[in-house]
Amino acid sequence: MNWDHIAGNWRSFIGHAEEYWGRITGDEFAVLEGKKDELIGKIQARYGVSEEQARAQVREFQKRMKEELGPKGLPGDKDD
């Protein structure tokens, strides 16, 4: 799943992002509006990690979303 897909559907991904990065609030995620570089900066500030470590976390988040939802999936689209 590429970042453009996540950014374009950011509001649908906020809940997953909150679970992944628990130190960042839902309101903060809403303000980020899916902007990858701003998310990386927020992760660096909140978790005290390097830019590369924050980028690695974002890549892992993308990978997890692809595994959970498929390459074009959206949270909440699955039939239960």
GROMACS .gro file of C-alpha atoms in nm, residues 1-71:
model
   71
    1MET     CA    1   0.000   0.000   0.000
    2ASN     CA    2   0.155   0.329  -0.100
    3TRP     CA    3   0.149   0.642   0.113
    4ASP     CA    4  -0.068   0.832  -0.138
    5HIS     CA    5  -0.347   0.581  -0.073
    6ILE     CA    6  -0.314   0.626   0.303
    7ALA     CA    7  -0.289   1.007   0.280
    8GLY     CA    8  -0.590   1.025   0.047
    9ASN     CA    9  -0.797   0.828   0.295
   10TRP     CA   10  -0.629   0.959   0.609
   11ARG     CA   11  -0.943   0.992   0.823
   12SER     CA   12  -1.009   0.621   0.771
   13PHE     CA   13  -0.659   0.536   0.893
   14ILE     CA   14  -0.645   0.756   1.205
   15GLY     CA   15  -0.770   0.478   1.435
   16HIS     CA   16  -0.499   0.242   1.312
   17ALA     CA   17  -0.237   0.515   1.347
   18GLU     CA   18  -0.353   0.583   1.706
   19GLU     CA   19  -0.306   0.216   1.789
   20TYR     CA   20   0.038   0.212   1.628
   21TRP     CA   21   0.161   0.540   1.779
   22GLY     CA   22  -0.022   0.565   2.111
   23ARG     CA   23   0.161   0.877   2.225
   24ILE     CA   24   0.008   1.081   1.943
   25THR     CA   25  -0.356   1.180   1.990
   26GLY     CA   26  -0.639   1.147   1.742
   27ASP     CA   27  -0.666   1.525   1.724
   28GLU     CA   28  -0.297   1.550   1.638
   29PHE     CA   29  -0.340   1.288   1.366
   30ALA     CA   30  -0.638   1.480   1.226
   31VAL     CA   31  -0.427   1.796   1.200
   32LEU     CA   32  -0.152   1.604   1.017
   33GLU     CA   33  -0.400   1.527   0.736
   34GLY     CA   34  -0.187   1.236   0.617
   35LYS     CA   35   0.122   1.447   0.550
   36LYS     CA   36   0.404   1.196   0.573
   37ASP     CA   37   0.688   1.437   0.654
   38GLU     CA   38   0.486   1.602   0.930
   39LEU     CA   39   0.401   1.259   1.074
   40ILE     CA   40   0.770   1.169   1.071
   41GLY     CA   41   0.850   1.490   1.259
   42LYS     CA   42   0.576   1.422   1.513
   43ILE     CA   43   0.707   1.068   1.570
   44GLN     CA   44   1.060   1.204   1.618
   45ALA     CA   45   0.942   1.460   1.872
   46ARG     CA   46   0.707   1.234   2.066
   47TYR     CA   47   0.924   0.922   2.074
   48GLY     CA   48   1.272   1.078   2.072
   49VAL     CA   49   1.391   0.880   1.771
   50SER     CA   50   1.599   0.976   1.469
   51GLU     CA   51   1.447   1.070   1.137
   52GLU     CA   52   1.553   0.735   0.990
   53GLN     CA   53   1.393   0.546   1.279
   54ALA     CA   54   1.071   0.745   1.233
   55ARG     CA   55   1.075   0.674   0.858
   56ALA     CA   56   1.124   0.304   0.934
   57GLN     CA   57   0.820   0.313   1.162
   58VAL     CA   58   0.612   0.473   0.886
   59ARG     CA   59   0.728   0.205   0.639
   60GLU     CA   60   0.632  -0.064   0.891
   61PHE     CA   61   0.291   0.099   0.937
   62GLN     CA   62   0.236   0.094   0.560
   63LYS     CA   63   0.339  -0.272   0.549
   64ARG     CA   64   0.102  -0.360   0.831
   65MET     CA   65  -0.188  -0.179   0.667
   66LYS     CA   66  -0.123  -0.365   0.342
   67GLU     CA   67  -0.114  -0.699   0.527
   68GLU     CA   68  -0.432  -0.625   0.722
   69LEU     CA   69  -0.636  -0.454   0.450
   70GLY     CA   70  -0.485  -0.551   0.118
   71PRO     CA   71  -0.311  -0.312  -0.121
   0.00000   0.00000   0.00000
